[in-house]
C-alpha cells in the first residue's frame, strides 16, 4: 500500500544543476489515504451544482426577479468569471494557511453563497453567485496539486475519478433542481438552495484533513518562468476554450431546448442525462490519453464529439435528441478530463502542478466566462438560437489548435524555487 503513495520524481526536465542537487523535501504519505480519497470525491461532487442547478430554473428565476436575457446571461457568466478571477488567491491562501485548511473554509463559504442566492432578490442572486464562483475557483485550483502530491503514481487515474465526481455533481443538480423545487414548495428558491446541504456535508468530511496539518508536511514553493512558457499558455488556453463550451451547456442548453418545444423539466433531464453520460468518459479519458505517445489525437477526438453533440442538440430533429445528448456528454466528459490531465502530465512535480493549475484555471476560466455571456448577447441580437452554432464552431476549432500544442509529450521546463 505504501508504494501506491510514494512520491514521483520531483525534478522537471531542464532544471538547472542547483535544482538537481537540492535535497528532496521530507514527505510523509497520507496516514489514511482512503479517507482522503473519499473526502476528495465528496468535495469534487460540490464543485458544479452551484453552476448547473440554475439553468433549468433560469426561466422561473428571470420571470420572478425580472431579468432580461442579457442579465440572465450575466448571471450564468458571473460564477464562471469568478472561477478565473479568484483562482490566483488559492496559492496565496495555501501558503499562509495550508491547502487543506483553505479547502475547508471555502466549502463553508460555498454553502453560504448558495444560500444567499435564494434571498434578497436580484442582489442576492448576483452576490451569492459571485461568492459561489469564487469558492469553486479556489478549491478547483488546490485539488489537482493535492492529487499530484499524495497520489503521484496514479495521478492520471485519480484525475479521472475526480473529474467523474465533478460530472456527477453537475448531472444531479441539472436534473434534480426542478423536481426539488416542485417537491419542496414549488419555488425556485428551494431548487437552488438545496445544494448548500451537500456542500456543508463535504466540509464535515474534509474536517480531518484540515486538522492534519498537511501544509507543514509539503509547503508550497514559487515556480519561476511559468508565465513565459508557451506550453503553459497552450494548456491554459485549451482549458479555457473547452470550459467555455461546458459552461454554455450548463447555462444555456435547457433554454435552447425549451425554445425547441421541451418543457422545463424535460429540458433539465436531457441536460442532466448528457452530463451523467460524462461519468464513464471522464473516468476513461485520462487512461486512454496516456496510452499513446501523446494526447494530441485525444484532443481532436473529444472536441469532435462535443461539437457533433452540440450541433445535434441545436439543429437535429427532436426525435434523436437523446442520442445527440449522449454524444455531447461523452465528448464533454472526456474533454474536461483531458484538460485536467494535461495540467498533471505537463508538470514535473506537485509545486509546478499547483502553479500550472492556478494559471490554467485563473486565465482559462476568465476566458471561459465569455462564452455564456456571448450566447446571451447573440440571442438578444438575433432573437433566437440558430446563430450560436457559429460561436460553437469557432470556440471548438480554437480549442483544437491550442490542444494540439498542449498535447505534445513534453514537461514544462520551469523551476520550483524556495518558499
Short mmCIF file of C-alpha atoms in Angstrom, two decimals:
data_model
loop_
_atom_site.label_atom_id
_atom_site.label_comp_id
_atom_site.label_asym_id
_atom_site.label_seq_id
_atom_site.Cartn_x
_atom_site.Cartn_y
_atom_site.Cartn_z
CA UNK A 1 0.00 0.00 0.00
CA UNK A 2 2.83 2.39 0.82
CA UNK A 3 4.25 2.06 -2.71
CA UNK A 4 0.96 3.39 -4.10
CA UNK A 5 1.63 6.74 -2.39
CA UNK A 6 5.38 7.04 -2.84
CA UNK A 7 6.36 10.36 -4.42
CA UNK A 8 7.21 10.53 -8.08
CA UNK A 9 10.37 12.14 -9.41
CA UNK A 10 10.21 15.82 -8.47
CA UNK A 11 12.85 17.16 -10.89
CA UNK A 12 11.48 18.83 -14.00
CA UNK A 13 13.19 18.44 -17.35
CA UNK A 14 15.63 21.23 -17.99
CA UNK A 15 16.02 22.25 -14.34
CA UNK A 16 19.46 23.64 -13.61
CA UNK A 17 22.13 21.83 -11.63
CA UNK A 18 21.30 23.71 -8.43
CA UNK A 19 17.77 22.33 -8.53
CA UNK A 20 19.08 18.84 -9.28
CA UNK A 21 21.46 18.98 -6.29
CA UNK A 22 18.81 20.27 -3.88
CA UNK A 23 17.96 17.55 -1.35
CA UNK A 24 14.39 16.29 -1.56
CA UNK A 25 11.86 17.71 0.85
CA UNK A 26 10.61 15.47 3.66
CA UNK A 27 7.48 13.74 2.52
CA UNK A 28 5.04 11.71 4.57
CA UNK A 29 2.33 9.82 2.68
CA UNK A 30 -1.19 10.37 3.97
CA UNK A 31 -1.80 8.21 7.02
CA UNK A 32 -5.36 7.37 5.93
CA UNK A 33 -5.27 7.53 2.11
CA UNK A 34 -8.74 6.10 1.56
CA UNK A 35 -10.27 8.66 3.92
CA UNK A 36 -8.52 11.36 1.89
CA UNK A 37 -9.75 9.84 -1.38
CA UNK A 38 -13.37 9.71 -0.20
CA UNK A 39 -13.14 13.29 1.04
CA UNK A 40 -11.69 14.42 -2.31
CA UNK A 41 -14.59 12.80 -4.15
CA UNK A 42 -17.16 14.45 -1.86
CA UNK A 43 -15.53 17.84 -2.35
CA UNK A 44 -15.45 17.36 -6.13
CA UNK A 45 -19.16 16.50 -6.12
CA UNK A 46 -19.84 20.05 -4.90
CA UNK A 47 -17.83 21.94 -7.50
CA UNK A 48 -20.56 22.09 -10.15
CA UNK A 49 -24.08 22.09 -8.58
CA UNK A 50 -23.94 25.84 -7.97
CA UNK A 51 -23.38 26.25 -11.71
CA UNK A 52 -25.65 23.61 -13.24
CA UNK A 53 -28.61 23.95 -10.85
CA UNK A 54 -29.51 27.42 -12.16
CA UNK A 55 -30.00 26.62 -15.85
CA UNK A 56 -33.22 24.52 -15.61
CA UNK A 57 -34.74 27.16 -13.33
CA UNK A 58 -33.44 30.18 -15.20
CA UNK A 59 -36.79 30.95 -16.84
CA UNK A 60 -38.60 30.95 -13.49
CA UNK A 61 -35.85 32.97 -11.84
CA UNK A 62 -35.80 35.55 -14.64
CA UNK A 63 -39.59 35.93 -14.61
CA UNK A 64 -39.76 36.23 -10.83
CA UNK A 65 -36.86 38.64 -10.41
CA UNK A 66 -37.29 40.48 -13.73
CA UNK A 67 -34.08 39.64 -15.61
CA UNK A 68 -33.60 40.27 -19.33
CA UNK A 69 -31.83 37.67 -21.48
CA UNK A 70 -28.62 39.70 -21.25
CA UNK A 71 -28.93 39.96 -17.46
CA UNK A 72 -29.61 36.23 -17.28
CA UNK A 73 -26.53 35.66 -19.41
CA UNK A 74 -24.52 37.78 -16.99
CA UNK A 75 -25.91 35.75 -14.10
CA UNK A 76 -24.74 32.50 -15.71
CA UNK A 77 -21.41 34.11 -16.62
CA UNK A 78 -20.61 35.63 -13.22
CA UNK A 79 -19.71 32.44 -11.31
CA UNK A 80 -17.60 31.20 -14.23
CA UNK A 81 -15.78 34.54 -14.34
CA UNK A 82 -15.17 34.25 -10.61
CA UNK A 83 -13.59 30.84 -11.16
CA UNK A 84 -10.84 32.65 -13.05
CA UNK A 85 -10.62 35.92 -11.15
CA UNK A 86 -10.30 34.28 -7.73
CA UNK A 87 -8.12 31.32 -8.76
CA UNK A 88 -4.84 33.19 -8.09
CA UNK A 89 -5.90 33.60 -4.45
CA UNK A 90 -5.63 29.85 -3.98
CA UNK A 91 -1.83 29.72 -3.92
CA UNK A 92 -1.58 32.76 -1.63
CA UNK A 93 -4.06 31.33 0.86
CA UNK A 94 -2.47 27.88 0.70
CA UNK A 95 0.98 29.28 1.50
CA UNK A 96 -0.39 31.09 4.55
CA UNK A 97 -2.89 28.57 5.88
CA UNK A 98 -2.26 25.23 4.15
CA UNK A 99 -4.25 23.84 1.24
CA UNK A 100 -6.40 21.54 3.37
CA UNK A 101 -7.50 24.31 5.73
CA UNK A 102 -8.33 26.59 2.82
CA UNK A 103 -10.48 23.89 1.21
CA UNK A 104 -12.45 23.53 4.46
CA UNK A 105 -13.08 27.25 4.87
CA UNK A 106 -14.04 27.73 1.25
CA UNK A 107 -16.51 24.83 1.36
CA UNK A 108 -18.34 26.67 4.13
CA UNK A 109 -18.24 29.86 2.02
CA UNK A 110 -19.66 27.89 -0.93
CA UNK A 111 -22.62 26.77 1.18
CA UNK A 112 -23.21 30.36 2.27
CA UNK A 113 -23.10 31.61 -1.32
CA UNK A 114 -25.63 29.02 -2.47
CA UNK A 115 -27.98 30.00 0.37
CA UNK A 116 -27.56 33.71 -0.40
CA UNK A 117 -28.75 33.22 -3.98
CA UNK A 118 -32.22 32.41 -2.65
CA UNK A 119 -32.60 35.65 -0.69
CA UNK A 120 -32.74 39.43 -1.33
CA UNK A 121 -33.94 39.28 -4.93
CA UNK A 122 -31.59 40.08 -7.79
CA UNK A 123 -28.89 41.43 -5.45
CA UNK A 124 -28.78 38.15 -3.53
CA UNK A 125 -28.67 36.18 -6.78
CA UNK A 126 -25.66 38.04 -8.09
CA UNK A 127 -23.76 38.31 -4.79
CA UNK A 128 -24.41 34.66 -3.97
CA UNK A 129 -23.29 33.64 -7.45
CA UNK A 130 -20.11 35.67 -7.01
CA UNK A 131 -19.33 34.01 -3.66
CA UNK A 132 -20.12 30.55 -5.03
CA UNK A 133 -17.95 31.03 -8.10
CA UNK A 134 -15.06 32.40 -6.05
CA UNK A 135 -15.25 29.42 -3.70
CA UNK A 136 -15.30 26.87 -6.53
CA UNK A 137 -12.41 28.64 -8.26
CA UNK A 138 -10.18 28.45 -5.19
CA UNK A 139 -10.94 24.80 -4.41
CA UNK A 140 -10.57 23.77 -8.05
CA UNK A 141 -7.03 25.13 -8.16
CA UNK A 142 -5.93 23.34 -5.00
CA UNK A 143 -7.26 19.82 -5.62
CA UNK A 144 -5.01 18.89 -8.62
CA UNK A 145 -1.93 19.76 -6.56
CA UNK A 146 -3.18 17.63 -3.66
CA UNK A 147 -3.78 14.71 -6.06
CA UNK A 148 -0.31 15.13 -7.61
CA UNK A 149 1.30 15.28 -4.16
CA UNK A 150 -0.46 12.44 -2.33
CA UNK A 151 -1.18 10.08 -5.25
CA UNK A 152 1.80 10.74 -7.55
CA UNK A 153 1.99 7.30 -9.15
CA UNK A 154 -1.72 7.23 -10.01
CA UNK A 155 -2.35 10.92 -10.64
CA UNK A 156 -3.89 10.29 -14.07
CA UNK A 157 -6.33 7.67 -12.83
CA UNK A 158 -7.35 9.71 -9.81
CA UNK A 159 -7.77 12.78 -12.00
CA UNK A 160 -10.36 10.71 -13.86
CA UNK A 161 -12.09 9.80 -10.58
CA UNK A 162 -12.06 13.45 -9.53
CA UNK A 163 -13.47 14.54 -12.89
CA UNK A 164 -16.14 11.84 -12.73
CA UNK A 165 -17.26 13.20 -9.35
CA UNK A 166 -17.44 16.72 -10.84
CA UNK A 167 -19.65 15.45 -13.65
CA UNK A 168 -21.88 13.51 -11.28
CA UNK A 169 -22.46 16.59 -9.13
CA UNK A 170 -23.29 18.64 -12.21
CA UNK A 171 -25.69 15.99 -13.52
CA UNK A 172 -27.52 15.61 -10.22
CA UNK A 173 -28.03 19.34 -9.90
CA UNK A 174 -29.15 19.81 -13.50
CA UNK A 175 -31.71 17.01 -13.30
CA UNK A 176 -32.97 17.33 -9.73
CA UNK A 177 -33.30 21.10 -9.27
CA UNK A 178 -36.73 21.43 -10.90
CA UNK A 179 -38.22 18.34 -9.15
CA UNK A 180 -36.75 19.53 -5.85
CA UNK A 181 -38.30 22.95 -6.34
CA UNK A 182 -41.68 21.33 -7.04
CA UNK A 183 -41.44 18.86 -4.15
CA UNK A 184 -40.27 21.39 -1.56
CA UNK A 185 -42.92 24.03 -2.13
CA UNK A 186 -42.98 25.00 -5.79
CA UNK A 187 -40.45 27.85 -5.54
CA UNK A 188 -37.21 28.02 -7.48
CA UNK A 189 -35.55 29.11 -4.23
CA UNK A 190 -35.84 25.59 -2.84
CA UNK A 191 -34.37 24.10 -6.02
CA UNK A 192 -31.32 26.36 -5.78
CA UNK A 193 -30.92 26.46 -2.01
CA UNK A 194 -30.94 22.68 -1.51
CA UNK A 195 -27.38 22.41 -2.83
CA UNK A 196 -25.90 24.10 0.21
CA UNK A 197 -26.61 20.87 2.13
CA UNK A 198 -24.11 18.62 0.28
CA UNK A 199 -21.54 21.45 0.41
CA UNK A 200 -21.73 21.53 4.21
CA UNK A 201 -21.65 17.72 4.39
CA UNK A 202 -18.47 17.76 2.29
CA UNK A 203 -16.98 20.27 4.74
CA UNK A 204 -17.64 17.81 7.58
CA UNK A 205 -15.97 15.01 5.60
CA UNK A 206 -12.96 17.23 4.89
CA UNK A 207 -12.53 18.28 8.52
CA UNK A 208 -10.00 15.51 9.39
CA UNK A 209 -7.77 16.65 6.51
CA UNK A 210 -7.77 20.25 7.74
CA UNK A 211 -6.79 19.09 11.21
CA UNK A 212 -3.92 17.03 9.84
CA UNK A 213 -1.64 19.97 9.10
CA UNK A 214 -0.56 18.74 5.69
CA UNK A 215 0.75 22.21 4.81
CA UNK A 216 3.68 21.73 7.16
CA UNK A 217 4.42 18.40 5.50
CA UNK A 218 4.60 19.76 1.98
CA UNK A 219 4.80 23.59 1.77
CA UNK A 220 4.11 25.45 -1.44
CA UNK A 221 7.07 26.91 -3.34
CA UNK A 222 7.00 29.60 -6.02
CA UNK A 223 7.57 28.49 -9.62
CA UNK A 224 9.72 30.64 -11.91
CA UNK A 225 9.25 31.07 -15.64
CA UNK A 226 5.79 29.53 -15.90
CA UNK A 227 4.09 32.58 -17.41
CA UNK A 228 6.79 32.79 -20.11
CA UNK A 229 6.44 29.15 -21.18
CA UNK A 230 4.50 28.62 -24.45
CA UNK A 231 3.48 25.14 -23.32
CA UNK A 232 1.87 26.57 -20.18
CA UNK A 233 -0.14 29.01 -22.30
CA UNK A 234 -1.28 26.22 -24.62
CA UNK A 235 -2.53 24.21 -21.64
CA UNK A 236 -4.21 27.34 -20.27
CA UNK A 237 -5.97 28.28 -23.49
CA UNK A 238 -7.16 24.73 -24.07
CA UNK A 239 -8.57 24.66 -20.55
CA UNK A 240 -10.37 27.98 -21.11
CA UNK A 241 -11.80 27.23 -24.53
CA UNK A 242 -13.12 23.77 -23.70
CA UNK A 243 -14.53 25.12 -20.43
CA UNK A 244 -16.34 27.83 -22.38
CA UNK A 245 -18.32 25.17 -24.22
CA UNK A 246 -19.02 23.34 -20.96
CA UNK A 247 -20.43 26.43 -19.27
CA UNK A 248 -22.51 27.30 -22.30
CA UNK A 249 -24.14 23.88 -21.88
CA UNK A 250 -24.60 24.37 -18.12
CA UNK A 251 -26.02 27.85 -18.56
CA UNK A 252 -28.00 27.74 -21.80
CA UNK A 253 -28.72 24.24 -23.10
CA UNK A 254 -32.03 23.91 -21.17
CA UNK A 255 -33.18 27.29 -22.51
CA UNK A 256 -32.27 26.24 -26.04
CA UNK A 257 -34.22 23.01 -25.66
CA UNK A 258 -37.22 24.79 -24.13
CA UNK A 259 -37.23 27.10 -27.14
CA UNK A 260 -37.35 23.99 -29.33
CA UNK A 261 -40.54 22.81 -27.56
CA UNK A 262 -39.45 20.86 -24.46
CA UNK A 263 -40.86 21.57 -21.00
CA UNK A 264 -38.54 22.98 -18.35
CA UNK A 265 -38.44 19.65 -16.53
CA UNK A 266 -37.74 17.67 -19.72
CA UNK A 267 -35.01 20.09 -20.75
CA UNK A 268 -33.46 19.73 -17.30
CA UNK A 269 -33.48 15.95 -17.54
CA UNK A 270 -31.93 15.95 -21.02
CA UNK A 271 -29.18 18.23 -19.74
CA UNK A 272 -28.77 16.04 -16.67
CA UNK A 273 -28.65 12.90 -18.81
CA UNK A 274 -26.00 14.43 -21.04
CA UNK A 275 -23.90 15.37 -18.02
CA UNK A 276 -24.44 11.94 -16.45
CA UNK A 277 -23.03 10.28 -19.56
CA UNK A 278 -19.84 12.23 -18.88
CA UNK A 279 -19.05 9.91 -15.96
CA UNK A 280 -17.62 6.93 -17.89
CA UNK A 281 -15.81 9.08 -20.44
CA UNK A 282 -14.35 11.30 -17.71
CA UNK A 283 -13.02 8.21 -15.94
CA UNK A 284 -11.70 6.54 -19.09
CA UNK A 285 -10.26 9.55 -20.93
CA UNK A 286 -7.12 10.13 -18.79
CA UNK A 287 -6.21 6.44 -19.04
CA UNK A 288 -6.82 6.33 -22.80
CA UNK A 289 -5.00 9.62 -23.37
CA UNK A 290 -1.84 8.22 -21.80
CA UNK A 291 -1.82 5.01 -23.88
CA UNK A 292 -0.35 6.72 -26.95
CA UNK A 293 2.77 8.78 -27.48
CA UNK A 294 0.97 11.98 -26.55
CA UNK A 295 -2.52 13.47 -26.14
CA UNK A 296 -2.99 15.23 -29.49
CA UNK A 297 -5.24 12.60 -31.04
CA UNK A 298 -7.33 12.54 -27.86
CA UNK A 299 -7.79 16.32 -28.08
CA UNK A 300 -9.15 16.10 -31.63
CA UNK A 301 -11.48 13.19 -30.90
CA UNK A 302 -13.07 14.59 -27.76
CA UNK A 303 -13.63 18.03 -29.28
CA UNK A 304 -15.14 16.48 -32.41
CA UNK A 305 -17.61 14.51 -30.29
CA UNK A 306 -18.51 17.61 -28.31
CA UNK A 307 -19.18 19.74 -31.37
CA UNK A 308 -21.21 16.98 -33.02
CA UNK A 309 -23.38 16.69 -29.89
CA UNK A 310 -23.86 20.44 -29.60
CA UNK A 311 -24.87 20.84 -33.24
CA UNK A 312 -27.19 17.85 -32.93
CA UNK A 313 -28.96 19.28 -29.87
CA UNK A 314 -29.33 22.64 -31.56
CA UNK A 315 -30.29 21.68 -35.13
CA UNK A 316 -31.17 17.97 -35.48
CA UNK A 317 -34.76 16.67 -35.24
CA UNK A 318 -36.01 16.27 -31.67
CA UNK A 319 -36.70 12.59 -32.28
CA UNK A 320 -32.95 11.97 -32.00
CA UNK A 321 -32.32 14.43 -29.18
CA UNK A 322 -31.32 11.87 -26.56
CA UNK A 323 -28.78 10.34 -28.92
CA UNK A 324 -27.16 13.71 -29.52
CA UNK A 325 -27.23 14.43 -25.78
CA UNK A 326 -25.30 11.19 -25.22
CA UNK A 327 -22.72 12.15 -27.85
CA UNK A 328 -22.38 15.58 -26.24
CA UNK A 329 -21.91 14.06 -22.80
CA UNK A 330 -19.29 11.58 -23.92
CA UNK A 331 -17.35 14.36 -25.60
CA UNK A 332 -17.56 16.85 -22.77
CA UNK A 333 -16.69 14.41 -20.01
CA UNK A 334 -13.60 13.29 -21.88
CA UNK A 335 -12.75 16.84 -22.92
CA UNK A 336 -12.62 18.16 -19.37
CA UNK A 337 -10.75 15.09 -18.08
CA UNK A 338 -8.12 15.52 -20.79
CA UNK A 339 -7.77 19.20 -19.87
CA UNK A 340 -7.15 18.36 -16.21
CA UNK A 341 -4.81 15.54 -17.19
CA UNK A 342 -2.73 17.93 -19.28
CA UNK A 343 -2.12 20.02 -16.16
CA UNK A 344 -0.80 16.98 -14.32
CA UNK A 345 1.11 15.47 -17.26
CA UNK A 346 2.86 18.67 -18.31
CA UNK A 347 4.01 19.38 -14.73
CA UNK A 348 7.12 17.73 -13.33
CA UNK A 349 6.18 17.86 -9.66
CA UNK A 350 3.41 18.90 -7.26
CA UNK A 351 4.65 22.50 -7.00
CA UNK A 352 4.59 23.00 -10.77
CA UNK A 353 1.22 21.23 -10.96
CA UNK A 354 -0.25 23.62 -8.38
CA UNK A 355 1.18 26.66 -10.16
CA UNK A 356 0.04 25.48 -13.60
CA UNK A 357 -3.39 24.66 -12.18
CA UNK A 358 -3.62 28.22 -10.86
CA UNK A 359 -2.60 29.70 -14.21
CA UNK A 360 -4.74 27.39 -16.34
CA UNK A 361 -7.85 27.84 -14.24
CA UNK A 362 -7.30 31.50 -13.43
CA UNK A 363 -6.80 32.67 -17.01
CA UNK A 364 -8.77 29.80 -18.54
CA UNK A 365 -11.98 30.29 -16.59
CA UNK A 366 -11.84 34.05 -17.10
CA UNK A 367 -11.77 33.31 -20.83
CA UNK A 368 -14.46 30.63 -20.43
CA UNK A 369 -16.81 33.14 -18.82
CA UNK A 370 -17.07 34.98 -22.11
CA UNK A 371 -18.85 32.01 -23.72
CA UNK A 372 -22.16 32.11 -21.78
CA UNK A 373 -22.18 35.91 -21.98
CA UNK A 374 -21.63 35.79 -25.75
CA UNK A 375 -24.52 33.32 -26.15
CA UNK A 376 -26.84 35.67 -24.26
CA UNK A 377 -25.78 38.62 -26.41
CA UNK A 378 -26.18 36.64 -29.65
CA UNK A 379 -29.65 35.57 -28.55
CA UNK A 380 -30.64 39.14 -27.78
CA UNK A 381 -29.28 40.44 -31.09
CA UNK A 382 -30.82 37.73 -33.29
CA UNK A 383 -33.92 36.85 -31.29
CA UNK A 384 -33.19 33.11 -31.49
CA UNK A 385 -30.63 30.36 -31.06
CA UNK A 386 -29.72 29.46 -34.63
CA UNK A 387 -26.72 31.77 -34.87
CA UNK A 388 -24.95 30.42 -31.80
CA UNK A 389 -23.79 27.42 -33.84
CA UNK A 390 -21.16 29.66 -35.42
CA UNK A 391 -19.94 30.52 -31.94
CA UNK A 392 -19.71 26.83 -31.02
CA UNK A 393 -17.67 26.06 -34.12
CA UNK A 394 -15.22 28.93 -33.61
CA UNK A 395 -14.57 28.03 -29.98
CA UNK A 396 -14.13 24.35 -30.84
CA UNK A 397 -11.63 24.95 -33.64
CA UNK A 398 -9.59 27.31 -31.47
CA UNK A 399 -9.56 24.70 -28.68
CA UNK A 400 -8.26 22.05 -31.08
CA UNK A 401 -5.45 24.35 -32.21
CA UNK A 402 -4.34 25.01 -28.63
CA UNK A 403 -4.81 21.39 -27.60
CA UNK A 404 -2.52 20.15 -30.36
CA UNK A 405 0.25 22.18 -28.76
CA UNK A 406 -0.64 21.26 -25.18
CA UNK A 407 -0.94 17.57 -26.06
CA UNK A 408 2.69 17.11 -27.09
CA UNK A 409 4.73 14.75 -24.88
CA UNK A 410 6.70 17.43 -23.05
CA UNK A 411 7.24 18.52 -19.47
CA UNK A 412 7.41 22.17 -18.52
CA UNK A 413 11.00 23.33 -18.16
CA UNK A 414 10.43 25.55 -15.15
CA UNK A 415 11.91 25.52 -11.66
CA UNK A 416 10.18 25.40 -8.30
CA UNK A 417 12.21 27.69 -6.05
CA UNK A 418 12.44 28.02 -2.30
CA UNK A 419 9.33 29.21 -0.39
#
